[in-house]
Amino acid sequence: MLFDRCKGAFKQTRSWNRAKDLANGILLCMGRSTVTGWLVGCGLQFKDWSANYKLFSQNRIDNEAIFSVIRQEVVVKNGNQDENIYAHMDDTLIRKTGKKVSGAKWMRDPLGPPFQTNLVWGQRFLQLSLTRYNNKDGVLESKSIPVDFVHCPLPIKPKKGSDEKAIVEFKEQQKKMKLSKIGLERINHLRENLNNDGCHNKQLVVSVDGSYTNSEVLKNKKKNITIIGRIRKDAKLSQIPELNSIGRKKTYGDDLPTPEQIRQSNQYEWQEVEAWACGKKHTFNVKILRNIRWRKSGAQNLQLVIIRPVAYRLSKTSKLNYRDPIYLICTDPELMIEKLLQAYLWRWGIEVNFKEQKTFLGCGQAQVRTEHSCQNVPAFHTAIYSLLMLASSGENLTELPRPKWYKKEKQSAPTTGDIINQFKAATWAENMSIEYDNFVNLEHVQRSRKNSPNPSLSAVLYCRN
């Protein structure tokens, strides 16, 4: 069991046993995913709950040690399929209601309409995920596994009329607590951990969005780190300067057209590149410019990739629609375009992680407000999600037959909701002394009948949040 390998994250065995019960409670919880909900899920509602809260509030759990086990397992399962390790980084907002929750602030709502900026009360977190992939029989299966989840609180703004010293300290804290600066620290920290794991010879390729494609990240990243990020369509790019024996050495050469001008120009040819997305192979049209420079990255040679919008139809009879083009910068000018494009397409996996963590497992619903608890509870929640994804990958699970309203075609891989439901059904069947395999076989027979012999049992084992 993967959680058994995380015993080193706890100073005492009893703390590890409590965390193990809470891990099962997270997956078995029926209502809101709070700490008391976890206790009810694992049958501890009639025992003292204070020690379970102290597990988080008094730092009796080392979430980084748990993520180390997850990180090492992902690298081992990927094996030597590629000389690179692919990661993605992004931040997310967890909504809160309590006004005394540590780190909670009024922040811009990312789900608000583009014509109106809405504000919501919540916390911000930063996550790093590694891609667990397997190329088998010409089919590329991939899943993003979170390996880091940190709380990024905003500094407290001094009240009106505060002295100059307080204002200066606030501005210094603002610089230190910028998301781009924290993101740089977490990327460099991940690189150090991979080196300690014996992966010195593997390049870490990190895909980010435009908010992290800036001078803070590009200029200060460590060796063996490649950044792939989006840039503006009107970014000012330059050629590599010519070597001059007289005068000061130049960092930037002649100006190049903007990415949008390059996309519209016939001087640069489109190339066809194949990559996996949405369960099948697609052909993308791209333009590539290697060995260019950008003032945000300093004296680094970069690679510009422009991806033409992919056509799609809302229905079989509707007209063709197009999305916006994508402009990417890569800090490794020699990285193969097939790997670069695939790495960026895998970045969508971290968005899937955020949705599943919040919806299926209820990450962020725990009603805690102290500083340590606000960091440890969501991180532990995310670690359990990662362990579940790792434990289910590549395993032949005894699946419950899908309800009749689902499509008859068998899916290539079970969804996260199916995995959680199978865990619940198998655990409850064992606790109720029911033969799980016999129940599954009986449900297969009931698909062709009108009456169910035990509707209450089916309701329990098929129950979802």
Short mmCIF file of C-alpha atoms in Angstrom, two decimals:
data_model
loop_
_atom_site.label_atom_id
_atom_site.label_comp_id
_atom_site.label_asym_id
_atom_site.label_seq_id
_atom_site.Cartn_x
_atom_site.Cartn_y
_atom_site.Cartn_z
CA MET A 1 0.00 0.00 0.00
CA LEU A 2 1.37 3.40 -0.98
CA PHE A 3 0.32 5.09 2.26
CA ASP A 4 2.41 2.61 4.25
CA ARG A 5 5.50 4.08 2.59
CA CYS A 6 4.56 7.50 3.99
CA LYS A 7 5.15 6.42 7.58
CA GLY A 8 8.33 8.51 7.70
CA ALA A 9 6.20 11.67 7.39
CA PHE A 10 5.03 11.20 10.98
CA LYS A 11 7.05 11.35 14.19
CA GLN A 12 4.83 8.82 15.99
CA THR A 13 3.05 5.66 14.86
CA ARG A 14 -0.23 6.78 16.40
CA SER A 15 -0.14 9.96 14.30
CA TRP A 16 0.35 7.83 11.20
CA ASN A 17 -2.60 5.62 12.20
CA ARG A 18 -4.81 8.69 12.67
CA ALA A 19 -3.77 10.06 9.26
CA LYS A 20 -4.47 6.65 7.70
CA ASP A 21 -8.01 6.69 9.13
CA LEU A 22 -8.53 10.24 7.87
CA ALA A 23 -7.28 9.24 4.41
CA ASN A 24 -9.99 6.56 4.25
CA GLY A 25 -12.48 9.08 5.62
CA ILE A 26 -11.70 11.53 2.81
CA LEU A 27 -12.60 8.89 0.21
CA LEU A 28 -15.64 7.60 2.12
CA CYS A 29 -17.06 10.97 3.21
CA MET A 30 -20.68 11.42 2.09
CA GLY A 31 -21.42 15.08 2.86
CA ARG A 32 -19.19 18.13 3.02
CA SER A 33 -15.54 17.14 3.13
CA THR A 34 -14.71 18.52 6.57
CA VAL A 35 -12.49 16.96 9.22
CA THR A 36 -15.56 15.82 11.16
CA GLY A 37 -16.98 14.46 7.92
CA TRP A 38 -13.83 12.38 7.51
CA LEU A 39 -14.21 11.08 11.07
CA VAL A 40 -17.78 10.02 10.34
CA GLY A 41 -16.64 8.40 7.10
CA CYS A 42 -14.21 6.13 8.96
CA GLY A 43 -16.54 5.48 11.93
CA LEU A 44 -14.81 7.62 14.57
CA GLN A 45 -17.69 9.97 15.32
CA PHE A 46 -18.02 8.73 18.93
CA LYS A 47 -14.35 9.18 19.83
CA ASP A 48 -12.37 12.27 20.83
CA TRP A 49 -11.72 14.39 17.77
CA SER A 50 -9.19 16.87 19.19
CA ALA A 51 -6.12 14.77 18.34
CA ASN A 52 -7.17 14.66 14.69
CA TYR A 53 -7.35 18.46 14.53
CA LYS A 54 -4.00 18.76 16.32
CA LEU A 55 -2.51 16.52 13.64
CA PHE A 56 -2.75 19.56 11.35
CA SER A 57 -2.72 22.57 13.68
CA GLN A 58 0.45 21.46 15.52
CA ASN A 59 2.38 20.31 12.42
CA ARG A 60 2.40 16.63 13.33
CA ILE A 61 2.31 15.71 9.66
CA ASP A 62 5.01 16.36 7.04
CA ASN A 63 3.13 16.74 3.77
CA GLU A 64 6.36 17.30 1.84
CA ALA A 65 7.53 13.82 2.86
CA ILE A 66 4.26 12.35 1.55
CA PHE A 67 4.67 14.23 -1.73
CA SER A 68 8.25 12.87 -1.93
CA VAL A 69 6.87 9.32 -2.01
CA ILE A 70 4.41 10.36 -4.72
CA ARG A 71 7.11 12.10 -6.78
CA GLN A 72 9.46 9.12 -6.61
CA GLU A 73 6.66 6.72 -7.56
CA VAL A 74 5.74 8.79 -10.64
CA VAL A 75 9.36 8.88 -11.82
CA VAL A 76 9.75 5.12 -11.29
CA LYS A 77 6.53 4.30 -13.15
CA ASN A 78 7.52 6.51 -16.08
CA GLY A 79 10.83 4.67 -16.26
CA ASN A 80 13.16 5.48 -19.15
CA GLN A 81 10.49 6.26 -21.74
CA ASP A 82 11.93 9.75 -22.13
CA GLU A 83 15.01 11.71 -21.05
CA ASN A 84 12.73 14.46 -19.69
CA ILE A 85 10.47 14.80 -16.66
CA TYR A 86 7.33 16.77 -17.50
CA ALA A 87 5.69 19.04 -14.91
CA HIS A 88 3.01 21.74 -14.86
CA MET A 89 2.46 24.63 -12.48
CA ASP A 90 -0.55 26.82 -11.83
CA ASP A 91 -2.37 28.56 -8.99
CA THR A 92 -5.96 28.12 -7.86
CA LEU A 93 -8.48 29.93 -5.69
CA ILE A 94 -10.31 28.15 -2.85
CA ARG A 95 -13.38 30.04 -1.72
CA LYS A 96 -13.97 30.53 2.00
CA THR A 97 -16.70 32.11 4.14
CA GLY A 98 -15.03 32.72 7.51
CA LYS A 99 -13.55 36.20 7.93
CA LYS A 100 -10.93 34.94 10.41
CA VAL A 101 -9.50 32.20 8.14
CA SER A 102 -5.73 32.58 7.85
CA GLY A 103 -4.64 33.93 4.47
CA ALA A 104 -8.17 34.62 3.19
CA LYS A 105 -8.54 37.85 1.21
CA TRP A 106 -10.79 39.50 -1.34
CA MET A 107 -9.49 38.38 -4.74
CA ARG A 108 -10.56 38.53 -8.34
CA ASP A 109 -12.98 35.79 -9.34
CA PRO A 110 -11.41 33.85 -12.27
CA LEU A 111 -14.86 32.50 -13.23
CA GLY A 112 -16.43 35.94 -13.53
CA PRO A 113 -17.55 37.32 -16.89
CA PRO A 114 -14.93 39.13 -18.99
CA PHE A 115 -16.92 42.37 -18.97
CA GLN A 116 -17.18 42.58 -15.15
CA THR A 117 -14.49 42.00 -12.51
CA ASN A 118 -16.05 40.20 -9.54
CA LEU A 119 -14.43 39.71 -6.14
CA VAL A 120 -14.62 36.60 -3.96
CA TRP A 121 -13.36 35.81 -0.47
CA GLY A 122 -10.85 32.99 -0.55
CA GLN A 123 -7.33 31.62 -0.33
CA ARG A 124 -4.80 31.10 -3.10
CA PHE A 125 -2.71 27.96 -3.51
CA LEU A 126 0.08 26.96 -5.88
CA GLN A 127 0.33 23.45 -7.27
CA LEU A 128 2.93 21.47 -9.21
CA SER A 129 1.95 18.27 -11.00
CA LEU A 130 4.04 15.63 -12.76
CA THR A 131 2.79 13.77 -15.83
CA ARG A 132 2.42 10.02 -15.40
CA TYR A 133 2.41 8.68 -18.98
CA ASN A 134 2.55 5.31 -20.71
CA ASN A 135 3.02 4.72 -24.43
CA LYS A 136 1.59 1.26 -25.02
CA ASP A 137 0.62 -0.26 -28.38
CA GLY A 138 0.68 3.16 -30.05
CA VAL A 139 -1.71 4.68 -27.49
CA LEU A 140 -0.36 7.42 -25.25
CA GLU A 141 -2.13 7.43 -21.88
CA SER A 142 -1.33 10.24 -19.46
CA LYS A 143 -2.49 11.58 -16.11
CA SER A 144 -1.28 14.53 -14.04
CA ILE A 145 -0.30 13.70 -10.46
CA PRO A 146 0.06 16.59 -7.95
CA VAL A 147 3.43 16.55 -6.15
CA ASP A 148 3.34 19.96 -4.43
CA PHE A 149 0.57 22.12 -2.95
CA VAL A 150 1.42 25.23 -0.95
CA HIS A 151 -0.60 28.05 0.56
CA CYS A 152 0.33 31.49 -0.84
CA PRO A 153 -1.27 34.08 1.46
CA LEU A 154 -1.22 37.77 0.66
CA PRO A 155 0.39 40.22 3.10
CA ILE A 156 -1.89 42.21 5.40
CA LYS A 157 -2.24 45.78 4.18
CA PRO A 158 -1.55 48.38 6.90
CA LYS A 159 -4.46 50.52 8.01
CA LYS A 160 -4.96 54.06 6.80
CA GLY A 161 -2.70 56.44 8.69
CA SER A 162 -0.01 53.85 9.53
CA ASP A 163 3.57 54.99 9.88
CA GLU A 164 6.07 54.93 7.01
CA LYS A 165 7.90 51.90 8.41
CA ALA A 166 4.78 49.71 8.26
CA ILE A 167 4.15 50.75 4.65
CA VAL A 168 7.73 49.95 3.64
CA GLU A 169 7.52 46.51 5.30
CA PHE A 170 4.22 45.85 3.52
CA LYS A 171 5.76 46.63 0.13
CA GLU A 172 8.72 44.35 0.87
CA GLN A 173 6.37 41.53 1.82
CA GLN A 174 4.44 42.10 -1.39
CA LYS A 175 7.60 41.49 -3.40
CA LYS A 176 8.47 38.32 -1.46
CA MET A 177 4.94 36.88 -1.64
CA LYS A 178 4.35 37.40 -5.36
CA LEU A 179 3.04 34.27 -7.05
CA SER A 180 5.79 34.37 -9.67
CA LYS A 181 8.47 34.46 -6.95
CA ILE A 182 6.89 31.63 -4.98
CA GLY A 183 6.44 29.67 -8.21
CA LEU A 184 10.15 30.08 -8.99
CA GLU A 185 11.03 28.80 -5.51
CA ARG A 186 8.80 25.73 -5.91
CA ILE A 187 10.21 24.90 -9.37
CA ASN A 188 13.80 25.17 -8.09
CA HIS A 189 12.84 23.13 -5.02
CA LEU A 190 11.38 20.41 -7.25
CA ARG A 191 14.61 20.36 -9.26
CA GLU A 192 16.64 19.92 -6.05
CA ASN A 193 14.40 17.06 -4.92
CA LEU A 194 14.73 15.32 -8.29
CA ASN A 195 18.51 15.65 -8.04
CA ASN A 196 18.39 14.07 -4.59
CA ASP A 197 16.31 11.24 -6.07
CA GLY A 198 19.09 10.48 -8.55
CA CYS A 199 17.58 12.20 -11.62
CA HIS A 200 20.48 14.55 -12.35
CA ASN A 201 20.63 13.47 -15.99
CA LYS A 202 16.95 14.19 -16.69
CA GLN A 203 15.74 17.59 -17.81
CA LEU A 204 12.77 19.06 -15.94
CA VAL A 205 10.32 20.54 -18.47
CA VAL A 206 7.76 22.79 -16.76
CA SER A 207 4.70 24.14 -18.61
CA VAL A 208 3.18 27.34 -17.22
CA ASP A 209 0.70 29.98 -18.27
CA GLY A 210 1.42 33.62 -19.11
CA SER A 211 1.47 34.84 -15.49
CA TYR A 212 4.68 32.87 -14.86
CA THR A 213 6.35 33.62 -18.21
CA ASN A 214 8.22 36.65 -16.88
CA SER A 215 11.72 37.80 -15.95
CA GLU A 216 11.38 36.58 -12.34
CA VAL A 217 11.05 32.96 -13.46
CA LEU A 218 13.01 32.92 -16.72
CA LYS A 219 16.13 34.67 -15.43
CA ASN A 220 16.44 32.92 -12.04
CA LYS A 221 15.60 29.29 -12.77
CA LYS A 222 18.26 26.68 -12.00
CA LYS A 223 20.12 24.47 -14.45
CA ASN A 224 18.39 21.51 -16.11
CA ILE A 225 15.05 23.34 -16.06
CA THR A 226 13.17 24.13 -19.26
CA ILE A 227 10.23 26.54 -19.12
CA ILE A 228 7.42 26.44 -21.68
CA GLY A 229 5.00 29.34 -21.30
CA ARG A 230 2.60 31.56 -23.17
CA ILE A 231 3.53 35.08 -24.21
CA ARG A 232 1.63 38.05 -25.59
CA LYS A 233 0.97 38.26 -29.29
CA ASP A 234 2.64 41.69 -29.39
CA ALA A 235 5.81 40.67 -27.52
CA LYS A 236 9.01 42.34 -28.74
CA LEU A 237 11.52 39.70 -29.87
CA SER A 238 15.08 40.04 -31.12
CA GLN A 239 17.65 38.11 -33.08
CA ILE A 240 20.90 36.85 -31.58
CA PRO A 241 23.43 39.72 -31.81
CA GLU A 242 26.38 39.52 -34.15
CA LEU A 243 29.83 39.21 -32.59
CA ASN A 244 31.66 42.53 -32.68
CA SER A 245 35.31 42.91 -31.75
CA ILE A 246 34.88 46.61 -31.06
CA GLY A 247 32.67 48.17 -28.42
CA ARG A 248 30.43 46.72 -25.76
CA LYS A 249 29.08 43.23 -26.27
CA LYS A 250 25.43 43.30 -27.29
CA THR A 251 22.77 41.14 -25.64
CA TYR A 252 20.04 41.64 -28.25
CA GLY A 253 20.27 41.84 -32.03
CA ASP A 254 17.93 43.31 -34.60
CA ASP A 255 14.22 43.39 -33.81
CA LEU A 256 11.99 40.62 -35.12
CA PRO A 257 8.29 40.89 -36.03
CA THR A 258 5.84 40.30 -33.21
CA PRO A 259 4.37 36.77 -32.82
CA GLU A 260 1.09 37.97 -34.34
CA GLN A 261 2.92 39.42 -37.37
CA ILE A 262 4.86 36.19 -37.78
CA ARG A 263 1.62 34.21 -37.72
CA GLN A 264 0.11 36.35 -40.47
CA SER A 265 3.28 36.50 -42.59
CA ASN A 266 3.88 34.20 -45.57
CA GLN A 267 7.63 34.42 -44.99
CA TYR A 268 7.45 31.71 -42.32
CA GLU A 269 6.05 28.33 -43.31
CA TRP A 270 3.59 26.23 -41.36
CA GLN A 271 4.67 22.75 -40.28
CA GLU A 272 2.48 19.79 -39.37
CA VAL A 273 3.10 18.15 -35.99
CA GLU A 274 1.22 15.24 -34.43
CA ALA A 275 0.42 15.09 -30.72
CA TRP A 276 -1.99 13.30 -28.39
CA ALA A 277 -4.97 15.19 -26.97
CA CYS A 278 -8.43 14.12 -25.79
CA GLY A 279 -7.64 10.42 -26.19
CA LYS A 280 -6.51 10.46 -29.82
CA LYS A 281 -3.80 11.79 -32.10
CA HIS A 282 -4.30 15.21 -33.67
CA THR A 283 -2.39 17.11 -36.35
CA PHE A 284 -1.40 20.67 -35.45
CA ASN A 285 -0.02 23.41 -37.71
CA VAL A 286 2.83 25.32 -36.11
CA LYS A 287 5.45 27.96 -36.96
CA ILE A 288 8.84 27.69 -35.27
CA LEU A 289 11.60 30.27 -34.76
CA ARG A 290 14.71 29.03 -32.97
CA ASN A 291 17.58 30.95 -31.41
CA ILE A 292 15.81 34.20 -30.69
CA ARG A 293 15.93 36.45 -27.62
CA TRP A 294 13.42 38.26 -25.45
CA ARG A 295 14.20 41.01 -22.97
CA LYS A 296 12.24 39.26 -20.22
CA SER A 297 14.65 36.30 -20.35
CA GLY A 298 17.97 38.14 -20.72
CA ALA A 299 20.87 36.55 -22.60
CA GLN A 300 19.13 33.22 -23.21
CA ASN A 301 18.47 31.68 -26.60
CA LEU A 302 14.78 30.83 -26.93
CA GLN A 303 12.41 29.02 -29.21
CA LEU A 304 9.14 30.60 -30.38
CA VAL A 305 6.26 28.30 -31.32
CA ILE A 306 3.01 29.56 -32.84
CA ILE A 307 0.09 27.10 -32.91
CA ARG A 308 -2.66 27.67 -35.44
CA PRO A 309 -6.21 27.46 -34.01
CA VAL A 310 -7.80 24.02 -34.29
CA ALA A 311 -11.17 23.90 -36.04
CA TYR A 312 -14.12 22.28 -34.27
CA ARG A 313 -17.90 21.91 -34.62
CA LEU A 314 -20.47 22.18 -31.85
CA SER A 315 -22.53 19.58 -33.73
CA LYS A 316 -22.27 17.55 -36.93
CA THR A 317 -24.35 20.09 -38.88
CA SER A 318 -22.96 23.33 -37.38
CA LYS A 319 -20.36 25.52 -39.04
CA LEU A 320 -16.65 25.38 -38.27
CA ASN A 321 -15.48 27.40 -35.27
CA TYR A 322 -11.92 28.35 -34.34
CA ARG A 323 -10.22 29.08 -31.06
CA ASP A 324 -7.50 31.68 -30.50
CA PRO A 325 -3.92 30.94 -31.65
CA ILE A 326 -1.30 30.09 -29.02
CA TYR A 327 2.11 31.75 -28.75
CA LEU A 328 4.70 29.79 -26.75
CA ILE A 329 8.24 30.52 -25.60
CA CYS A 330 10.61 27.68 -24.70
CA THR A 331 13.93 28.25 -22.94
CA ASP A 332 15.48 25.24 -24.72
CA PRO A 333 15.92 26.13 -28.42
CA GLU A 334 16.89 22.53 -29.24
CA LEU A 335 13.86 20.81 -27.69
CA MET A 336 12.06 18.76 -30.36
CA ILE A 337 8.79 20.33 -31.44
CA GLU A 338 6.90 17.04 -30.91
CA LYS A 339 7.95 16.89 -27.26
CA LEU A 340 7.43 20.61 -26.73
CA LEU A 341 3.87 20.52 -28.09
CA GLN A 342 2.98 17.36 -26.19
CA ALA A 343 4.35 18.79 -22.95
CA TYR A 344 2.20 21.89 -23.30
CA LEU A 345 -0.92 19.88 -24.17
CA TRP A 346 -0.36 17.84 -21.00
CA ARG A 347 -0.65 21.09 -19.03
CA TRP A 348 -4.43 20.77 -19.25
CA GLY A 349 -4.07 17.92 -16.74
CA ILE A 350 -3.44 20.35 -13.88
CA GLU A 351 -6.77 22.07 -14.62
CA VAL A 352 -8.42 18.65 -14.42
CA ASN A 353 -6.64 18.10 -11.09
CA PHE A 354 -8.08 21.32 -9.65
CA LYS A 355 -11.63 20.40 -10.68
CA GLU A 356 -11.44 16.85 -9.34
CA GLN A 357 -9.78 17.91 -6.08
CA LYS A 358 -12.53 20.45 -5.41
CA THR A 359 -15.58 18.57 -6.72
CA PHE A 360 -14.98 14.85 -6.14
CA LEU A 361 -12.96 15.15 -2.92
CA GLY A 362 -14.08 18.58 -1.68
CA CYS A 363 -10.64 20.09 -1.22
CA GLY A 364 -10.98 23.40 0.63
CA GLN A 365 -14.28 22.56 2.37
CA ALA A 366 -12.63 21.80 5.73
CA GLN A 367 -13.57 24.41 8.33
CA VAL A 368 -10.15 25.29 9.71
CA ARG A 369 -8.71 28.77 10.22
CA THR A 370 -5.29 28.61 11.94
CA GLU A 371 -2.17 29.19 9.87
CA HIS A 372 -0.79 25.63 10.04
CA SER A 373 -4.18 24.00 9.50
CA CYS A 374 -4.93 26.17 6.45
CA GLN A 375 -1.70 24.91 4.87
CA ASN A 376 -1.69 21.29 6.05
CA VAL A 377 -5.33 20.25 5.53
CA PRO A 378 -5.60 21.13 1.78
CA ALA A 379 -2.09 19.75 1.16
CA PHE A 380 -2.99 16.45 2.88
CA HIS A 381 -6.24 16.39 0.90
CA THR A 382 -4.31 16.81 -2.34
CA ALA A 383 -1.77 14.14 -1.36
CA ILE A 384 -4.58 11.60 -0.83
CA TYR A 385 -5.93 12.45 -4.28
CA SER A 386 -2.46 11.84 -5.75
CA LEU A 387 -2.08 8.52 -3.94
CA LEU A 388 -5.49 7.41 -5.23
CA MET A 389 -4.55 8.31 -8.82
CA LEU A 390 -1.25 6.42 -8.52
CA ALA A 391 -2.84 3.36 -6.93
CA SER A 392 -5.47 3.13 -9.67
CA SER A 393 -3.14 3.60 -12.65
CA GLY A 394 -2.37 0.38 -14.45
CA GLU A 395 -4.49 -1.74 -12.10
CA ASN A 396 -7.30 -4.06 -13.20
CA LEU A 397 -10.13 -2.90 -10.95
CA THR A 398 -13.33 -4.85 -10.41
CA GLU A 399 -15.68 -2.32 -11.92
CA LEU A 400 -19.33 -1.89 -11.06
CA PRO A 401 -21.51 -2.22 -14.16
CA ARG A 402 -22.42 1.22 -15.42
CA PRO A 403 -26.06 2.37 -15.23
CA LYS A 404 -28.20 1.79 -18.27
CA TRP A 405 -28.30 5.45 -19.28
CA TYR A 406 -24.54 5.42 -19.93
CA LYS A 407 -23.17 4.58 -23.35
CA LYS A 408 -22.57 0.90 -24.02
CA GLU A 409 -19.06 1.45 -25.35
CA LYS A 410 -16.45 0.59 -22.75
CA GLN A 411 -14.15 3.49 -21.85
CA SER A 412 -10.41 3.08 -22.25
CA ALA A 413 -9.82 4.10 -18.64
CA PRO A 414 -12.11 4.62 -15.62
CA THR A 415 -12.86 8.17 -14.61
CA THR A 416 -11.92 9.59 -11.21
CA GLY A 417 -15.56 9.42 -10.15
CA ASP A 418 -15.65 5.71 -11.07
CA ILE A 419 -12.45 5.05 -9.11
CA ILE A 420 -13.78 6.74 -5.97
CA ASN A 421 -17.10 4.94 -6.33
CA GLN A 422 -15.37 1.56 -6.69
CA PHE A 423 -13.30 2.27 -3.57
CA LYS A 424 -16.42 3.13 -1.60
CA ALA A 425 -18.37 0.11 -2.85
CA ALA A 426 -15.52 -2.33 -2.14
CA THR A 427 -14.93 -0.90 1.35
CA TRP A 428 -18.61 -0.85 2.34
CA ALA A 429 -19.16 -4.36 0.94
CA GLU A 430 -16.27 -5.66 3.06
CA ASN A 431 -17.53 -3.92 6.20
CA MET A 432 -21.07 -5.25 5.62
CA SER A 433 -19.75 -8.81 4.97
CA ILE A 434 -20.90 -8.77 1.35
CA GLU A 435 -19.05 -10.59 -1.40
CA TYR A 436 -18.18 -7.67 -3.65
CA ASP A 437 -17.46 -9.81 -6.73
CA ASN A 438 -20.77 -11.64 -6.34
CA PHE A 439 -22.60 -8.32 -6.05
CA VAL A 440 -20.94 -7.09 -9.26
CA ASN A 441 -21.90 -10.29 -11.10
CA LEU A 442 -25.47 -10.00 -9.82
CA GLU A 443 -25.68 -6.40 -11.03
CA HIS A 444 -24.58 -7.54 -14.49
CA VAL A 445 -27.54 -9.96 -14.53
CA GLN A 446 -29.95 -7.27 -13.30
CA ARG A 447 -29.22 -5.10 -16.34
CA SER A 448 -31.65 -7.22 -18.37
CA ARG A 449 -34.32 -7.45 -15.63
CA LYS A 450 -36.94 -4.99 -14.48
CA ASN A 451 -36.91 -5.69 -10.73
CA SER A 452 -33.96 -5.45 -8.36
CA PRO A 453 -33.88 -7.95 -5.46
CA ASN A 454 -32.30 -5.47 -3.04
CA PRO A 455 -32.65 -1.83 -4.12
CA SER A 456 -31.31 -0.51 -0.80
CA LEU A 457 -28.03 -2.38 -1.22
CA SER A 458 -27.63 -1.08 -4.78
CA ALA A 459 -28.39 2.45 -3.58
CA VAL A 460 -25.64 2.23 -0.96
CA LEU A 461 -22.93 0.74 -3.16
CA TYR A 462 -23.77 2.97 -6.13
CA CYS A 463 -24.00 6.11 -3.99
CA ARG A 464 -21.96 9.15 -5.10
CA ASN A 465 -21.45 12.52 -3.48
#
